[in-house]
mmCIF file with all atom_site columns, C-alpha atoms in Angstrom:
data_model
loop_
_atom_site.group_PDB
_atom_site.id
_atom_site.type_symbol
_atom_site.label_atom_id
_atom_site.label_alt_id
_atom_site.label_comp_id
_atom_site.label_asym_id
_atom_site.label_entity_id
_atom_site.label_seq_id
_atom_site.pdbx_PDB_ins_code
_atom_site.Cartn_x
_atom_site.Cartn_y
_atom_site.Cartn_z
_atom_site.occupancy
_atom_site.B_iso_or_equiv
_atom_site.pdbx_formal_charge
_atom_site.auth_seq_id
_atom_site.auth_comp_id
_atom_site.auth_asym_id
_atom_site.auth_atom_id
_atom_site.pdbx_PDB_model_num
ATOM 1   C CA . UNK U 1 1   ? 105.009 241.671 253.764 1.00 0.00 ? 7   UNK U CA 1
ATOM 2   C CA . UNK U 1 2   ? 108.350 240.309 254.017 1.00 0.00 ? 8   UNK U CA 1
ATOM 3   C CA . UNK U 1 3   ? 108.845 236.786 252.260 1.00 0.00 ? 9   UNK U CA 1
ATOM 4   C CA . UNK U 1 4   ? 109.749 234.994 255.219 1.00 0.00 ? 10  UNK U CA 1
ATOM 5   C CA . UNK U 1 5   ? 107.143 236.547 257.824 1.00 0.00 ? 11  UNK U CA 1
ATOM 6   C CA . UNK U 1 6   ? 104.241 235.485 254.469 1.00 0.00 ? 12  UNK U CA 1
ATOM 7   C CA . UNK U 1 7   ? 105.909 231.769 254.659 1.00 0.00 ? 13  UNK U CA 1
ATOM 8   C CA . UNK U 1 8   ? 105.381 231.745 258.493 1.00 0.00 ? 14  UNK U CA 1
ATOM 9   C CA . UNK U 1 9   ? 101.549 232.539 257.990 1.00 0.00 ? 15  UNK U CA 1
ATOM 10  C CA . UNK U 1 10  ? 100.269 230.647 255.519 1.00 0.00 ? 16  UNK U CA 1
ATOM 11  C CA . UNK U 1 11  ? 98.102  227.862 256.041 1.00 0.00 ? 17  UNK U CA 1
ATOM 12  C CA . UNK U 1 12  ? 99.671  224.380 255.478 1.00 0.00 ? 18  UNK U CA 1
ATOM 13  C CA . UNK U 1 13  ? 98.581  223.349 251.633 1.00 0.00 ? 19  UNK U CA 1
ATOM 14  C CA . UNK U 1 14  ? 97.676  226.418 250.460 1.00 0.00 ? 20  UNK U CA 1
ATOM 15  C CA . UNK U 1 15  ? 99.038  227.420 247.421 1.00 0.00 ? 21  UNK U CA 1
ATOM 16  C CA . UNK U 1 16  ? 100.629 230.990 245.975 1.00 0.00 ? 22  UNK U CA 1
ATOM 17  C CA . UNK U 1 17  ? 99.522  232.825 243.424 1.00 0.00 ? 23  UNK U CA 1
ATOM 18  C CA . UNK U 1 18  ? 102.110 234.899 241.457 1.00 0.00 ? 24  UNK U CA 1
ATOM 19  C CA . UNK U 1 19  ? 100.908 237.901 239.590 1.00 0.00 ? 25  UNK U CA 1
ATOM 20  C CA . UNK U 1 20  ? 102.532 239.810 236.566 1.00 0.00 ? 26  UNK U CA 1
ATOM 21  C CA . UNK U 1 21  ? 100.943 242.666 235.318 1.00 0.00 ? 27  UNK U CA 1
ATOM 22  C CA . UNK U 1 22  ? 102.669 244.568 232.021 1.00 0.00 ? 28  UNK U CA 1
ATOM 23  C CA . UNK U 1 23  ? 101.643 247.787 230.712 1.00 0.00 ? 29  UNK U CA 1
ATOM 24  C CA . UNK U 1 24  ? 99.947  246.679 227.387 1.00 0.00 ? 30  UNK U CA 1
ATOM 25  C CA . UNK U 1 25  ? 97.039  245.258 229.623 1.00 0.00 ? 31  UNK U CA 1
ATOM 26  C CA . UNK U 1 26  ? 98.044  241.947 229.865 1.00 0.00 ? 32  UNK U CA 1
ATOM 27  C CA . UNK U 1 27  ? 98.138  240.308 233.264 1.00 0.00 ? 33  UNK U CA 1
ATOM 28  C CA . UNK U 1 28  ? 100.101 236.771 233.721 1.00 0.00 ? 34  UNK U CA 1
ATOM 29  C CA . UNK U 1 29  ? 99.632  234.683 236.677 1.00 0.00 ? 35  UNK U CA 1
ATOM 30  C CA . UNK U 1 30  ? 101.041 231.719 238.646 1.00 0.00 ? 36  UNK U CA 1
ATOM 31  C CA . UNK U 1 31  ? 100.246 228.758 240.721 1.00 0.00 ? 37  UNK U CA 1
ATOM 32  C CA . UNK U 1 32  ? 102.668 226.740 243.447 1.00 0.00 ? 38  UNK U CA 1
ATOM 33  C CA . UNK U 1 33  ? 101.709 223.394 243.861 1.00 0.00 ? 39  UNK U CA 1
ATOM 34  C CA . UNK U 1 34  ? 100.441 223.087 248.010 1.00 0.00 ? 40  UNK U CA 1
ATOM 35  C CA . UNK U 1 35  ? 103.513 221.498 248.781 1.00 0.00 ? 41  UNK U CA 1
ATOM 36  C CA . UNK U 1 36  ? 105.642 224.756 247.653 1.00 0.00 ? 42  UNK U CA 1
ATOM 37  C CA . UNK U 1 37  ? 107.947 222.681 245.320 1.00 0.00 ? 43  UNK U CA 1
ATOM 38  C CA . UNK U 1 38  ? 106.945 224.340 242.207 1.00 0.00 ? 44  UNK U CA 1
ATOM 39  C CA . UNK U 1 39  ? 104.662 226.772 239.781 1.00 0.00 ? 45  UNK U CA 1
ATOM 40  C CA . UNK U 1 40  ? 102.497 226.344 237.134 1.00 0.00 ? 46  UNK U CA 1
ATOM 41  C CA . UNK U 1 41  ? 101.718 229.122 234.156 1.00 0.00 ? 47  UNK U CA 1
ATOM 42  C CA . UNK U 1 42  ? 98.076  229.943 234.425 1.00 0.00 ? 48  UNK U CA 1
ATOM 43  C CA . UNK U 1 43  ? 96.082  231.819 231.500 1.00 0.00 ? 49  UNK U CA 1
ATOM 44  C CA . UNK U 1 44  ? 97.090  235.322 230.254 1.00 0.00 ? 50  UNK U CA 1
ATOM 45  C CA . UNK U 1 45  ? 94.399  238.076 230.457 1.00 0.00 ? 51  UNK U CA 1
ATOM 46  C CA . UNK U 1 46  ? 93.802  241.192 228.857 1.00 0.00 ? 52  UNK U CA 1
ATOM 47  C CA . UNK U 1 47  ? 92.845  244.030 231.122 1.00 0.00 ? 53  UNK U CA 1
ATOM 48  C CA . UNK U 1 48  ? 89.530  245.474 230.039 1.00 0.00 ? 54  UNK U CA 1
ATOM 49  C CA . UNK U 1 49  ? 89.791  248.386 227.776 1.00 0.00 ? 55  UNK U CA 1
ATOM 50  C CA . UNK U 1 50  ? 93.332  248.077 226.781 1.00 0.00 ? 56  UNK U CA 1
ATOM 51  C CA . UNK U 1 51  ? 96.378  248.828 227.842 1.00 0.00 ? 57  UNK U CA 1
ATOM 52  C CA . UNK U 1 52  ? 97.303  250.558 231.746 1.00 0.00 ? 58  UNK U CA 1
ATOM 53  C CA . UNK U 1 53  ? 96.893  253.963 231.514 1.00 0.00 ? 59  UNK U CA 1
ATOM 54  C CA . UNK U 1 54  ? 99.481  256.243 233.371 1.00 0.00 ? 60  UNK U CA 1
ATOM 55  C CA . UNK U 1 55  ? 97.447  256.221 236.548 1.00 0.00 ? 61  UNK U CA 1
ATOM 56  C CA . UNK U 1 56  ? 96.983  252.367 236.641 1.00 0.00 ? 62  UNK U CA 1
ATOM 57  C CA . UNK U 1 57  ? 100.645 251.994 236.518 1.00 0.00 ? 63  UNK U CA 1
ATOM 58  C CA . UNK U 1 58  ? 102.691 254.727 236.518 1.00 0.00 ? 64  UNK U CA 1
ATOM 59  C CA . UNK U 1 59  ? 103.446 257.578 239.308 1.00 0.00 ? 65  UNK U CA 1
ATOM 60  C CA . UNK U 1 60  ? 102.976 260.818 238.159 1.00 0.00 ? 66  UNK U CA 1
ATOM 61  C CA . UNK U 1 61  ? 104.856 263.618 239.610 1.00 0.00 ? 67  UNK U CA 1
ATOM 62  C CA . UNK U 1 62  ? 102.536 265.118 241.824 1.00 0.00 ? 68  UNK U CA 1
ATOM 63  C CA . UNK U 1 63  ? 101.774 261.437 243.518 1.00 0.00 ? 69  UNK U CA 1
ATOM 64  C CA . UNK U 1 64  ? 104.714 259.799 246.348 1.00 0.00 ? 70  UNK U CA 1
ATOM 65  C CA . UNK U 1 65  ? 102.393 257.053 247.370 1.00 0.00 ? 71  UNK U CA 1
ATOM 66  C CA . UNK U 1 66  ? 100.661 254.167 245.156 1.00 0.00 ? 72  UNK U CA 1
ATOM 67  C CA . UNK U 1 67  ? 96.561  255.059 245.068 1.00 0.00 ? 73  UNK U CA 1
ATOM 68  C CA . UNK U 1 68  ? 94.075  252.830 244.560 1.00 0.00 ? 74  UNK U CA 1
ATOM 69  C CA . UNK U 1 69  ? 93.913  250.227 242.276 1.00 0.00 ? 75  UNK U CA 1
ATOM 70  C CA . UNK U 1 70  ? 91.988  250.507 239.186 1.00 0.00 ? 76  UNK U CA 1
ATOM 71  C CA . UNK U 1 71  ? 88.657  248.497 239.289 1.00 0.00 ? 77  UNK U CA 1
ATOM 72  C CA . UNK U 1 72  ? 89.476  246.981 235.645 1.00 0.00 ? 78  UNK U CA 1
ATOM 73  C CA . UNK U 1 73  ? 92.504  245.660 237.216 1.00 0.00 ? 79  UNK U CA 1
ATOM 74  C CA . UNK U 1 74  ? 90.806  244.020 240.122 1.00 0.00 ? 80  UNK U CA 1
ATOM 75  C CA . UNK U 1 75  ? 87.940  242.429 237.648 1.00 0.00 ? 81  UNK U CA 1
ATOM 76  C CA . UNK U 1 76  ? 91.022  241.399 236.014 1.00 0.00 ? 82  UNK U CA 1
ATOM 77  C CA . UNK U 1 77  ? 92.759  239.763 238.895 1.00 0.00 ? 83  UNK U CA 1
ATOM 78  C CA . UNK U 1 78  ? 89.690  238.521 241.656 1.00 0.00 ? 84  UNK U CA 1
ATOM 79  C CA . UNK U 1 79  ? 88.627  236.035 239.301 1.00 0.00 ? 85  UNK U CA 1
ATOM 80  C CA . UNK U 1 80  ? 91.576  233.987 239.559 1.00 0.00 ? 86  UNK U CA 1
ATOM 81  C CA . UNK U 1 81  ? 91.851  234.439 243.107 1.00 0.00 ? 87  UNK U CA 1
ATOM 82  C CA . UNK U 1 82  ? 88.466  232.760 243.346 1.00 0.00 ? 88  UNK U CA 1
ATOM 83  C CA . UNK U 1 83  ? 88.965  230.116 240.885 1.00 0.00 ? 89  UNK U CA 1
ATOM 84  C CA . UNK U 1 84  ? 92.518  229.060 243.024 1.00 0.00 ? 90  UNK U CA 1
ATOM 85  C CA . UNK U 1 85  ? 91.394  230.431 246.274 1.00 0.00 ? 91  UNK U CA 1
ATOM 86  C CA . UNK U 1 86  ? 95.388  230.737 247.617 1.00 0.00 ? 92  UNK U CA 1
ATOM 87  C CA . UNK U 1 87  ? 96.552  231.086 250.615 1.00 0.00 ? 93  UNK U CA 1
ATOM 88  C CA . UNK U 1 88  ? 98.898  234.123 249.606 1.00 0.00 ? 94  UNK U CA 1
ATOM 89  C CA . UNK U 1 89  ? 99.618  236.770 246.759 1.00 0.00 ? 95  UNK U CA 1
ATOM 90  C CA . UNK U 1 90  ? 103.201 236.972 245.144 1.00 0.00 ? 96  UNK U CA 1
ATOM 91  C CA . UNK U 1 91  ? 103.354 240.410 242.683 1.00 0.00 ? 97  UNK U CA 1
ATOM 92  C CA . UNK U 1 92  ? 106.142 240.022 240.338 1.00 0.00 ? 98  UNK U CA 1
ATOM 93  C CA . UNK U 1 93  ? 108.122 241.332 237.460 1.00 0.00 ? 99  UNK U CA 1
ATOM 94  C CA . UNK U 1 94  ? 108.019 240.365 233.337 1.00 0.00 ? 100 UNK U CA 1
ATOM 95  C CA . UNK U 1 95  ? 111.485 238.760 232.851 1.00 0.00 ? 101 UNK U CA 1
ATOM 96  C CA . UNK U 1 96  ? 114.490 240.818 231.970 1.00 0.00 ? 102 UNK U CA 1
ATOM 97  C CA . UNK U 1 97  ? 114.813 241.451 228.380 1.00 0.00 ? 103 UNK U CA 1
ATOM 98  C CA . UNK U 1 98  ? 118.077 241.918 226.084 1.00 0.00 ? 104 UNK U CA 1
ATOM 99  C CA . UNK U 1 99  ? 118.032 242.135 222.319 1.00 0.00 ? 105 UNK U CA 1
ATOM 100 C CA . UNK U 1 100 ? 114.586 241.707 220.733 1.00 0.00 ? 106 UNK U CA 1
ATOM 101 C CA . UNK U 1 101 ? 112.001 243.969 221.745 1.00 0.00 ? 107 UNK U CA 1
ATOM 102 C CA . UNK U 1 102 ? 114.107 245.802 224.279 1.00 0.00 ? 108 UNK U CA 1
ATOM 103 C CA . UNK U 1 103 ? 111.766 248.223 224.939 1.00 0.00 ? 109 UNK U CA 1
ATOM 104 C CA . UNK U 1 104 ? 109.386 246.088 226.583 1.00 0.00 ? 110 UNK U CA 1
ATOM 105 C CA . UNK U 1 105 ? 112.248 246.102 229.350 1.00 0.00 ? 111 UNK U CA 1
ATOM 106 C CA . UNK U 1 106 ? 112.322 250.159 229.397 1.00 0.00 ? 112 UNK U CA 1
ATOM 107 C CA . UNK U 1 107 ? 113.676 251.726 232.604 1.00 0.00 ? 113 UNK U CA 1
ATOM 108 C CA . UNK U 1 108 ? 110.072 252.981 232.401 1.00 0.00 ? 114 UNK U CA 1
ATOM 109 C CA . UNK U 1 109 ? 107.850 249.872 231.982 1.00 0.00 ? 115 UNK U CA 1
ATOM 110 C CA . UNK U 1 110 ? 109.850 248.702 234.685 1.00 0.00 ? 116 UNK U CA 1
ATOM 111 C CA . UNK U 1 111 ? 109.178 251.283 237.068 1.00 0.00 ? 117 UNK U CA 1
ATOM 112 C CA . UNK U 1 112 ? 105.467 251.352 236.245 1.00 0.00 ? 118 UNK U CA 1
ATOM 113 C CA . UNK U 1 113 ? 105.393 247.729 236.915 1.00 0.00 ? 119 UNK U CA 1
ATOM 114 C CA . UNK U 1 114 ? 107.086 248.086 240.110 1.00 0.00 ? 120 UNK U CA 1
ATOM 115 C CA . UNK U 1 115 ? 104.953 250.901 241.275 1.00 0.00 ? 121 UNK U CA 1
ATOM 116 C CA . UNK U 1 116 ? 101.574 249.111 239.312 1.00 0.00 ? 122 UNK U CA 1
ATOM 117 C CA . UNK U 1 117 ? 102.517 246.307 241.659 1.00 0.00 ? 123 UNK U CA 1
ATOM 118 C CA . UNK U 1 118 ? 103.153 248.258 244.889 1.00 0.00 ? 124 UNK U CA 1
ATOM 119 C CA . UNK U 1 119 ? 99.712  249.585 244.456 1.00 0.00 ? 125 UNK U CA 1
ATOM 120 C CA . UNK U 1 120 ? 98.078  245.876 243.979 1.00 0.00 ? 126 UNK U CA 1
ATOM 121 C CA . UNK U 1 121 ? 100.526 245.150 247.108 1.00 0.00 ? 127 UNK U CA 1
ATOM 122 C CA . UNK U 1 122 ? 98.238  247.405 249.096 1.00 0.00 ? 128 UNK U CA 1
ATOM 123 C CA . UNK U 1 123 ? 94.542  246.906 247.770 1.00 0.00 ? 129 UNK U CA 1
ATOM 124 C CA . UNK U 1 124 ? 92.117  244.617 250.063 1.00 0.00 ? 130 UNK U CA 1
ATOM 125 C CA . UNK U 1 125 ? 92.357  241.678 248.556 1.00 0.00 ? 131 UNK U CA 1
ATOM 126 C CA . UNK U 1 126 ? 90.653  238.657 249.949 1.00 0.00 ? 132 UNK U CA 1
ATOM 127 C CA . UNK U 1 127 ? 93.671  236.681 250.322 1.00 0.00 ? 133 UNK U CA 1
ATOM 128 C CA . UNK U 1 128 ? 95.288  238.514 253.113 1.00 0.00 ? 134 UNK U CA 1
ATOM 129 C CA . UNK U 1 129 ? 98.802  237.572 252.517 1.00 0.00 ? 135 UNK U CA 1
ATOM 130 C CA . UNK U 1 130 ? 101.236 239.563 250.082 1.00 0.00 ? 136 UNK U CA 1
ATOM 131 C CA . UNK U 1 131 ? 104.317 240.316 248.913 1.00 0.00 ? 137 UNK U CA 1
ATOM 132 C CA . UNK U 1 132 ? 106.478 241.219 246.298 1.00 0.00 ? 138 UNK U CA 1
ATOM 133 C CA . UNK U 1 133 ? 109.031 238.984 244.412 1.00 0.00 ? 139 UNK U CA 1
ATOM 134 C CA . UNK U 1 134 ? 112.179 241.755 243.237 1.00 0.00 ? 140 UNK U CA 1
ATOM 135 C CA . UNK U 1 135 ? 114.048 238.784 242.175 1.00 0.00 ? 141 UNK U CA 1
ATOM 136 C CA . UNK U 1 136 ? 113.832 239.181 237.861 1.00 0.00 ? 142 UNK U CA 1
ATOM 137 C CA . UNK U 1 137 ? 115.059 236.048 235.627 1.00 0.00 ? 143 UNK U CA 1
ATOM 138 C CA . UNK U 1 138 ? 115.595 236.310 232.275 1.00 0.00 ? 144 UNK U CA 1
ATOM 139 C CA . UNK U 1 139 ? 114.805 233.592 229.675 1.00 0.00 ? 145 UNK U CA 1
ATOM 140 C CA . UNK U 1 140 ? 118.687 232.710 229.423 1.00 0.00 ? 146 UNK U CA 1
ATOM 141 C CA . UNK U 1 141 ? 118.824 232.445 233.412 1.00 0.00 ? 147 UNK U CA 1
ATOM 142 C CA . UNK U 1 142 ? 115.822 230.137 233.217 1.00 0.00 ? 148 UNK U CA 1
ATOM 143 C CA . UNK U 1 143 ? 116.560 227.860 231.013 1.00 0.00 ? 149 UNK U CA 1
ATOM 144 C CA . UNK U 1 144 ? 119.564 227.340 232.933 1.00 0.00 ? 150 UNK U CA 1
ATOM 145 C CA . UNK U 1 145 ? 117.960 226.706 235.697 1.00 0.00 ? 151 UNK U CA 1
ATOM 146 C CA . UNK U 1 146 ? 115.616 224.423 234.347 1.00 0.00 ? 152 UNK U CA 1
ATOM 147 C CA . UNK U 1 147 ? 118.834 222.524 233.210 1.00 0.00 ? 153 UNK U CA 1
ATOM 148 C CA . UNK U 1 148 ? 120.183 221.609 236.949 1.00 0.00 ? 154 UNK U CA 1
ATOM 149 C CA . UNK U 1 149 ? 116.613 221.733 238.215 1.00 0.00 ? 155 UNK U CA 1
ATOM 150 C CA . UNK U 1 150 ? 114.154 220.379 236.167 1.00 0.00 ? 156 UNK U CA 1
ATOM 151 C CA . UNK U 1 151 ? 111.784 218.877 237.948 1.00 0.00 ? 157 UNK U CA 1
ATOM 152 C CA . UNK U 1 152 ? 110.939 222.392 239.555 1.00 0.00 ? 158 UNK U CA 1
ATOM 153 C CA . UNK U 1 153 ? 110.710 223.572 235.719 1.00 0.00 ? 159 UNK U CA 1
ATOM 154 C CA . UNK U 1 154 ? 108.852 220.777 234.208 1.00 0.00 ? 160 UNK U CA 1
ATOM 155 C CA . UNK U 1 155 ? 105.635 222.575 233.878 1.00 0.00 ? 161 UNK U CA 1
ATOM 156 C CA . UNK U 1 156 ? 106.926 225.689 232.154 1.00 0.00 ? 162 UNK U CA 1
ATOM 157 C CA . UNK U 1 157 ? 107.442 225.571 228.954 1.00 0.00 ? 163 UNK U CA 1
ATOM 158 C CA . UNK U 1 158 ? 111.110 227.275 227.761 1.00 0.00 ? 164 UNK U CA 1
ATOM 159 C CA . UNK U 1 159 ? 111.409 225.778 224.551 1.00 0.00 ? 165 UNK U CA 1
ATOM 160 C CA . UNK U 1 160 ? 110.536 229.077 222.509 1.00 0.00 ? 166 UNK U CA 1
ATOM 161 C CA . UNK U 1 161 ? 112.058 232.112 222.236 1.00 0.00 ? 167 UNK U CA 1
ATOM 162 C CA . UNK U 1 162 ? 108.074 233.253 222.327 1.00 0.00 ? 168 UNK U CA 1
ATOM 163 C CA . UNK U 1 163 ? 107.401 232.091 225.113 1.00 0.00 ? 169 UNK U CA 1
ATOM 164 C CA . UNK U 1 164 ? 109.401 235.281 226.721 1.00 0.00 ? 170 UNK U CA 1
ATOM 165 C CA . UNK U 1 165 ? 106.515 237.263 225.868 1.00 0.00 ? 171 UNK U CA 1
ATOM 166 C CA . UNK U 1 166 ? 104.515 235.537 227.742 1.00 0.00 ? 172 UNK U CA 1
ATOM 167 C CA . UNK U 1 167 ? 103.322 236.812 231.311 1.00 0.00 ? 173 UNK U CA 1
ATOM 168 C CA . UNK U 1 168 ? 102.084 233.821 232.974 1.00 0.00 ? 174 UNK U CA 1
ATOM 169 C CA . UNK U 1 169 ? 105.542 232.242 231.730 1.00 0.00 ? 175 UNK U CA 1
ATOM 170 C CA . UNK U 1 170 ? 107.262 235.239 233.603 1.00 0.00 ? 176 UNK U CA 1
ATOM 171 C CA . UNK U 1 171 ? 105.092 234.864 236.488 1.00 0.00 ? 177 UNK U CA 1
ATOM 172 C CA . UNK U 1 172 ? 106.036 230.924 236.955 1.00 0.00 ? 178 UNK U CA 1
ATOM 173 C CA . UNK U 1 173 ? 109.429 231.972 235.790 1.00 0.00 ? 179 UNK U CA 1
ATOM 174 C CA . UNK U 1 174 ? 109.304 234.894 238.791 1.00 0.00 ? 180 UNK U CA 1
ATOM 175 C CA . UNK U 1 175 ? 107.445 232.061 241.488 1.00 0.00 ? 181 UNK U CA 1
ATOM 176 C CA . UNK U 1 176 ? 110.146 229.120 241.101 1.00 0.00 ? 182 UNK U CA 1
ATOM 177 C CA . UNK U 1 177 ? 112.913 231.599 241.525 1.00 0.00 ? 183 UNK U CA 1
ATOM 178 C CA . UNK U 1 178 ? 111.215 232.752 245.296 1.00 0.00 ? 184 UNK U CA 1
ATOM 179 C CA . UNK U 1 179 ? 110.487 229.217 245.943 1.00 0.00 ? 185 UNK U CA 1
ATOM 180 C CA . UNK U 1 180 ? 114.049 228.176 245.189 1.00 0.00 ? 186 UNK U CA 1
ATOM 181 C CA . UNK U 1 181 ? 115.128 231.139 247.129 1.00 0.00 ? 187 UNK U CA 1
ATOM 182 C CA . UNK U 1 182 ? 112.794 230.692 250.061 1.00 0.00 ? 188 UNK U CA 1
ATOM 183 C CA . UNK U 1 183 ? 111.971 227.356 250.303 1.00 0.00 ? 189 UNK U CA 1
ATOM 184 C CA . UNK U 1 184 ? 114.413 224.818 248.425 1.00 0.00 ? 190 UNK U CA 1
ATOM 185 C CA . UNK U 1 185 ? 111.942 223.786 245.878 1.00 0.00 ? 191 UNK U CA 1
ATOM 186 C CA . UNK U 1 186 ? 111.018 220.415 245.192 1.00 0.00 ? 192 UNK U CA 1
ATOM 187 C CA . UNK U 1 187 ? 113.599 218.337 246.945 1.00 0.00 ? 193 UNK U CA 1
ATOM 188 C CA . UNK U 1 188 ? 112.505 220.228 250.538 1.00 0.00 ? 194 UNK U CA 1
ATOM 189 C CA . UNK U 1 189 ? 109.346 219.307 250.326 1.00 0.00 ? 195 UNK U CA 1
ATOM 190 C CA . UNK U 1 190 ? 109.083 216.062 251.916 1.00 0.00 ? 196 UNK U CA 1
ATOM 191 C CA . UNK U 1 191 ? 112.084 216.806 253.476 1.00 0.00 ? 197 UNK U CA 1
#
């Protein structure tokens, strides 16, 4: 669903729920506040059984659409839906990567997180809006950000180079950026 068609729909104080899956299993996720003026990094998980296999994440060459998504994903991913209970469902990207551990930023993780996250895009979730967030940060960009806009970035924690590896920091990272984008952040809020 387009961003601004998800922003028309959702109910009034309902937060969103950002989701960042990678493919060594782990799966970060987001909260916005109800007023839509900022996130909050939520726990990390580890996907049952390891790391995404090829079909969880990646297309293979005989597939042109995403399938269905893997049930260890979902038992991943519904309980924090319940525990939240938001109003929508924001899939996004880990955060660009340069220098150490460049590989984690492979043309090919991030392809199977793009098409991991098209498929969780289009499974029945129980939060019926969705929609994906292309815009990817990297630590450098958010720190910046957090600079000129810190009261949108007070709840994430930038002050380690670690904390890049982190998924729920990429997911936060990956929320505040739409919310900036699509609505203002903090300072719209109460108009």
């Amino acid at each position: 669903m387009e961003s601004r068609l998800l922003l028309s729909k959702l109910t009034p104080m309902k937060p969103i729920l950002c989701i960042v899956t990678r493919a060594d299993g782990q799966i970060g996720s987001a909260l916005s506040d109800a007023y839509l003026g900022y996130a909050t990094p939520l726990q990390t998980v580890m996907v049952p059984s390891g790391p995404l296999s090829v079909e969880d994440a990646a297309p293979s060459s005989r597939m042109t659409e995403p399938q269905e998504v893997s049930p260890r994903i979902v038992a991943s991913i519904e309980p924090i839906i319940q525990e939240h209970r938001p109003g929508a469902i924001a899939f996004g990207l880990p955060l660009k990567r340069y220098g150490k551990q460049p590989h984690l930023q492979s043309a090919k993780n991030c392809e199977a997180t793009l098409f991991c996250g098209q498929k969780l895009l289009r499974h029945d979730w129980s939060v019926p809006l969705r929609c994906t967030i292309e815009t990817q940060l990297s630590l450098a960009e958010a720190r910046k950000r957090k600079e000129t806009e810190w009261e949108m970035w007070e709840e994430i924690d930038l002050s380690s180079d670690d904390c890049a590896d982190d998924p729920s920091i990429a997911a936060a990272i990956s929320l505040n950026a739409w919310l900036w984008e699509h609505c203002g952040g903090w300072r719209n809020t109460f108009g």
